[in-house]
Short mmCIF file of C-alpha atoms and ligand atoms in Angstrom, two decimals:
data_model
loop_
_atom_site.label_atom_id
_atom_site.label_comp_id
_atom_site.label_asym_id
_atom_site.label_seq_id
_atom_site.Cartn_x
_atom_site.Cartn_y
_atom_site.Cartn_z
CA MET A 239 82.56 88.22 125.15
CA GLU A 240 79.37 90.09 124.47
CA LEU A 241 79.31 92.51 121.55
CA HIS A 242 77.80 95.80 122.60
CA PRO A 243 75.67 97.54 119.90
CA THR A 244 77.99 100.54 120.11
CA SER A 245 80.95 98.35 119.17
CA VAL A 246 79.04 97.03 116.16
CA LEU A 247 78.36 100.60 115.10
CA LEU A 248 82.02 101.47 115.54
CA ILE A 249 83.14 98.46 113.51
CA LEU A 250 80.72 99.46 110.76
CA SER A 251 81.92 103.05 110.67
CA CYS A 252 85.49 101.77 110.50
CA PHE A 253 84.66 99.88 107.31
CA MET A 254 82.85 102.89 105.90
CA VAL A 255 85.90 105.08 106.40
CA ALA A 256 88.19 102.34 105.05
CA SER A 257 86.13 102.07 101.86
CA TYR A 258 87.20 105.60 100.91
CA ALA A 259 90.87 104.71 101.22
CA HIS A 260 91.95 103.65 97.77
CA ASN A 261 95.59 104.62 97.83
CA VAL A 262 95.79 106.33 94.43
CA HIS A 263 98.85 108.55 93.92
CA LEU A 264 98.63 111.60 91.68
CA SER A 265 102.14 110.98 90.32
CA THR A 266 101.04 107.62 88.89
CA LEU A 267 98.18 109.13 86.86
CA ASN A 268 98.45 110.11 83.20
CA GLN A 269 98.03 113.80 82.57
CA SER A 270 95.88 113.10 79.54
CA LEU A 271 93.39 115.97 79.73
CA ILE A 272 93.96 119.49 78.49
CA VAL A 273 92.16 121.86 80.84
CA SER A 274 91.78 125.60 80.53
CA ASP A 275 89.76 128.35 82.15
CA SER A 276 88.62 131.83 81.19
CA ALA A 277 90.62 133.67 83.87
CA THR A 278 93.55 135.80 82.79
CA PRO A 279 96.70 135.16 84.88
CA GLY A 280 96.37 136.90 88.23
CA GLN A 281 92.75 137.90 87.66
CA VAL A 282 90.70 138.50 90.80
CA LEU A 283 87.24 136.90 90.70
CA LYS A 284 84.55 137.99 93.10
CA ALA A 285 82.94 135.11 95.03
CA GLY A 286 79.18 134.90 94.53
CA VAL A 287 79.32 137.24 91.54
CA ASP A 288 81.87 136.31 88.87
CA THR A 289 81.86 133.25 86.66
CA LEU A 290 84.69 131.05 85.43
CA THR A 291 84.35 129.10 82.19
CA ILE A 292 86.20 125.79 82.27
CA THR A 293 86.91 123.67 79.20
CA TRP A 294 88.58 120.27 78.95
CA ALA A 295 89.39 117.63 76.35
CA TYR A 296 91.39 114.47 75.90
CA ASN A 297 94.90 115.18 74.60
CA THR A 298 94.76 113.33 71.28
CA ASN A 299 98.54 113.71 70.87
CA LEU A 300 99.10 111.10 73.55
CA THR A 301 99.06 107.34 73.04
CA VAL A 302 97.24 106.81 76.35
CA SER A 303 94.00 104.87 75.95
CA ASP A 304 90.82 106.42 77.35
CA ALA A 305 88.89 103.12 77.14
CA ASN A 306 88.29 102.98 80.90
CA TYR A 307 87.48 106.65 81.40
CA THR A 308 83.96 106.82 82.87
CA THR A 309 83.32 110.12 84.63
CA ILE A 310 85.08 113.39 85.41
CA GLU A 311 85.24 115.58 88.49
CA ALA A 312 86.34 119.19 88.16
CA LYS A 313 87.77 120.74 91.32
CA LEU A 314 88.98 124.08 92.56
CA CYS A 315 92.50 123.77 94.01
CA TYR A 316 94.74 125.90 96.20
CA ALA A 317 97.93 127.19 94.60
CA PRO A 318 101.15 126.72 96.67
CA LEU A 319 100.99 130.44 97.51
CA SER A 320 97.80 129.83 99.53
CA GLN A 321 99.03 126.60 101.13
CA THR A 322 102.05 127.84 103.06
CA GLY A 323 101.56 127.44 106.79
CA ARG A 324 98.20 125.73 106.26
CA ASP A 325 98.16 122.03 107.18
CA ASP A 326 94.46 121.93 106.29
CA ARG A 327 95.37 122.67 102.65
CA LYS A 328 98.44 120.46 102.38
CA THR A 329 99.33 118.59 99.19
CA ASP A 330 99.88 114.84 99.47
CA ASP A 331 100.67 112.63 96.48
CA ASN A 332 98.31 110.03 98.00
CA LEU A 333 94.88 111.38 97.03
CA ASP A 334 93.30 109.94 100.21
CA PHE A 335 95.23 112.55 102.17
CA ASP A 336 95.53 115.33 99.61
CA LYS A 337 93.90 118.61 100.62
CA THR A 338 94.86 120.65 97.56
CA CYS A 339 91.47 120.50 95.83
CA PRO A 340 88.67 120.65 98.42
CA PHE A 341 85.98 122.31 96.28
CA ASP A 342 83.78 120.50 93.74
CA ILE A 343 83.03 122.47 90.58
CA THR A 344 81.14 119.89 88.57
CA ASN A 345 81.09 116.20 87.67
CA GLY A 346 79.66 114.17 84.84
CA THR A 347 80.13 111.61 82.13
CA TYR A 348 83.53 111.52 80.42
CA LYS A 349 83.51 112.91 76.89
CA ARG A 350 86.60 113.23 74.70
CA ALA A 351 86.01 116.77 73.52
CA ASN A 352 83.70 119.79 73.62
CA ASN A 353 83.39 119.99 77.39
CA THR A 354 82.51 123.41 78.77
CA PHE A 355 81.19 124.39 82.17
CA ILE A 356 80.31 127.89 83.32
CA TRP A 357 80.75 128.10 87.07
CA THR A 358 79.62 130.91 89.34
CA ILE A 359 82.21 131.09 92.11
CA PRO A 360 80.25 130.16 95.28
CA LYS A 361 79.74 132.91 97.86
CA ASP A 362 81.53 130.95 100.60
CA THR A 363 84.76 130.39 98.65
CA PRO A 364 87.75 131.46 100.77
CA SER A 365 89.91 134.33 99.50
CA ALA A 366 92.97 132.60 98.01
CA THR A 367 94.92 131.84 94.85
CA TYR A 368 93.66 128.88 92.84
CA PHE A 369 93.83 126.69 89.76
CA VAL A 370 91.43 124.08 88.35
CA ARG A 371 92.09 120.33 88.12
CA VAL A 372 89.85 117.80 86.34
CA PHE A 373 90.11 114.17 87.46
CA VAL A 374 89.06 111.21 85.32
CA ILE A 375 87.37 108.42 87.28
CA ASN A 376 86.98 104.78 86.22
CA ALA A 377 84.04 102.43 86.83
CA LYS A 378 85.55 101.36 90.17
CA ASN A 379 85.37 105.00 91.29
CA HIS A 380 89.16 105.45 91.28
CA GLU A 381 91.00 108.39 89.75
CA ILE A 382 92.91 107.19 86.69
CA ALA A 383 93.94 110.39 84.91
CA TYR A 384 93.77 114.16 85.21
CA GLY A 385 94.54 117.51 83.70
CA GLN A 386 94.97 120.96 85.22
CA THR A 387 95.02 124.60 84.18
CA THR A 388 98.50 125.17 85.62
CA ASN A 389 101.94 123.61 85.10
CA ASP A 390 103.43 120.82 87.26
CA GLN A 391 105.01 123.40 89.59
CA LYS A 392 101.58 125.10 89.91
CA THR A 393 103.00 128.54 89.14
CA THR A 394 101.30 129.49 85.84
CA ASN A 395 97.72 130.53 84.98
CA LEU A 396 96.67 131.06 88.58
CA PHE A 397 93.75 133.28 89.53
CA GLN A 398 92.52 134.79 92.77
CA VAL A 399 89.16 134.66 94.45
CA ASP A 400 88.02 137.59 96.53
CA GLY A 401 85.75 135.88 99.04
CA VAL A 402 83.96 136.90 102.18
CA VAL A 403 85.42 134.19 104.38
CA SER A 404 89.04 133.26 104.76
CA GLU A 405 88.44 130.00 106.63
CA GLN A 406 87.09 126.73 105.29
CA LYS A 407 83.69 125.87 106.70
CA GLY A 408 80.93 123.29 106.69
CA SER A 409 81.17 120.21 104.49
CA GLY A 410 84.64 121.19 103.31
CA ALA A 411 86.03 120.97 106.82
CA TRP A 412 84.24 117.66 107.41
CA SER A 413 85.75 116.03 104.35
CA VAL A 414 89.18 117.15 105.56
CA ILE A 415 88.58 115.50 108.96
CA GLY A 416 87.05 112.42 107.32
CA ASN A 417 90.09 111.96 105.14
CA SER A 418 92.69 112.54 107.80
CA PHE A 419 94.93 109.81 109.06
CA GLY A 420 94.23 110.64 112.69
CA TYR A 421 90.50 110.12 112.24
CA ARG A 422 90.91 106.51 111.17
CA TYR A 423 93.25 105.73 114.02
CA ALA A 424 90.91 107.35 116.51
CA TRP A 425 88.21 104.81 115.52
CA LEU A 426 90.66 101.94 115.85
CA LEU A 427 91.75 103.14 119.26
CA MET A 428 88.12 103.38 120.45
CA LEU A 429 87.51 99.82 119.23
CA VAL A 430 90.53 98.51 121.11
CA ILE A 431 89.32 100.24 124.28
CA ILE A 432 85.74 98.92 123.96
CA LEU A 433 86.44 95.28 122.95
C1 NAG B 1417 99.48 118.21 69.22
O1 NAG B 1417 100.41 118.09 68.16
C2 NAG B 1417 100.30 119.10 67.17
C3 NAG B 1417 101.26 118.77 66.04
O2 NAG B 1417 102.54 118.52 66.55
C4 NAG B 1417 100.58 120.46 67.81
O3 NAG B 1417 100.41 121.48 66.83
C5 NAG B 1417 99.61 120.68 68.95
O4 NAG B 1417 99.91 121.89 69.60
C6 NAG B 1417 99.66 119.53 69.94
N1 NAG B 1417 98.65 119.73 70.94
C7 NAG B 1417 98.88 119.62 72.24
C8 NAG B 1417 97.74 119.86 73.12
O5 NAG B 1417 99.98 119.35 72.70
C1 NAG B 1418 98.91 105.62 81.54
O1 NAG B 1418 99.13 105.38 80.18
C2 NAG B 1418 99.94 104.25 79.91
C3 NAG B 1418 100.20 104.18 78.41
O2 NAG B 1418 98.99 104.06 77.69
C4 NAG B 1418 99.24 102.99 80.44
O3 NAG B 1418 100.07 101.87 80.24
C5 NAG B 1418 98.98 103.16 81.92
O4 NAG B 1418 98.23 102.06 82.40
C6 NAG B 1418 98.19 104.44 82.18
N1 NAG B 1418 98.06 104.66 83.62
C7 NAG B 1418 96.87 104.69 84.25
C8 NAG B 1418 96.91 104.94 85.72
O5 NAG B 1418 95.82 104.54 83.65
C1 NAG B 1419 90.50 98.65 81.54
O1 NAG B 1419 90.16 97.93 82.71
C2 NAG B 1419 90.27 96.53 82.55
C3 NAG B 1419 89.73 95.89 83.81
O2 NAG B 1419 90.26 96.47 84.98
C4 NAG B 1419 91.75 96.17 82.30
O3 NAG B 1419 91.89 94.79 82.16
C5 NAG B 1419 92.21 96.90 81.04
O4 NAG B 1419 93.58 96.67 80.85
C6 NAG B 1419 91.94 98.36 81.13
N1 NAG B 1419 92.22 98.98 79.84
C7 NAG B 1419 93.01 100.05 79.71
C8 NAG B 1419 93.20 100.55 78.32
O5 NAG B 1419 93.55 100.62 80.66
C1 NAG B 1420 78.13 115.68 91.33
O1 NAG B 1420 77.34 116.82 91.01
C2 NAG B 1420 76.05 116.81 91.60
C3 NAG B 1420 75.29 118.00 91.07
O2 NAG B 1420 76.04 119.18 91.18
C4 NAG B 1420 76.20 116.82 93.12
O3 NAG B 1420 74.92 116.78 93.73
C5 NAG B 1420 77.02 115.63 93.57
O4 NAG B 1420 77.27 115.70 94.94
C6 NAG B 1420 78.35 115.59 92.83
N1 NAG B 1420 79.05 114.36 93.16
C7 NAG B 1420 80.34 114.34 93.46
C8 NAG B 1420 80.90 112.99 93.72
O5 NAG B 1420 81.02 115.34 93.52
C1 NAG B 1421 83.03 118.26 69.06
O1 NAG B 1421 82.35 119.24 68.26
C2 NAG B 1421 82.73 119.20 66.88
C3 NAG B 1421 82.07 120.36 66.19
O2 NAG B 1421 80.73 120.49 66.56
C4 NAG B 1421 82.33 117.85 66.30
O3 NAG B 1421 82.73 117.76 64.96
C5 NAG B 1421 83.00 116.73 67.10
O4 NAG B 1421 82.55 115.46 66.64
C6 NAG B 1421 82.68 116.87 68.58
N1 NAG B 1421 83.47 115.85 69.31
C7 NAG B 1421 82.98 115.14 70.33
C8 NAG B 1421 83.91 114.13 70.95
O5 NAG B 1421 81.85 115.29 70.76
#
């Protein structure tokens, strides 16, 4: 059987997609960061105008080791209130499929304490209710711990963004498609048809 260049390309893209699948579940991570933000509960922040100050630190009361903590990624996350009826914002314990936190706030080297970031809410942020979550990443680029500004039920310390758009656009939408189950199987199906 001859291997068509298109098939090679498809096989390659299959591996590229697969490399993002790392099967980490949020419920298995230690909540070892204390994260807070400057918003008062229920505050409405204007997209493109207002800033949010985010601070985070290792919870020194825990016995969890931070030896393998390499980098952090702070993300803006939808509160349950803004997820109802929206499959494109759905929470999944498997982080490969989770769509709770589609917006990057900042990333950088892990530091135990004294972390502050002042973030101007981007203009294109959808109007919704949010919280902030900070993930800790290890050297293998896997999430190994986190902290968030809200409680486990995601009901406290929420804030609102008053944005111009109500729909997710651009790169945000692409990452949702890229991470979806259906996308991977579509590639597989195309391979089966071609080979
Ligand atoms: C850590 O423990 C001390 C002493 O029990 C307590 O005052 C403090 O609030 C705790 N901090 C956190 C973040 O739980
Ligand atoms: C969470 O902390 C415990 C206790 O230190 C440790 O045994 C476990 O490996 C940690 N989990 C992760 C995902 O790092
Ligand atoms: C750090 O990672 C190494 C290699 O994966 C592992 O053997 C070790 O147990 C980890 N240490 C902690 C404290 O999690
Ligand atoms: C980390 O932040 C930089 C600068 O804001 C950005 O260019 C990059 O895409 C971010 N990386 C990730 C993995 O979010
Ligand atoms: C945080 O800042 C305080 C006061 O400046 C300093 O004493 C402490 O060593 C810093 N901690 C870290 C982990 O940078």
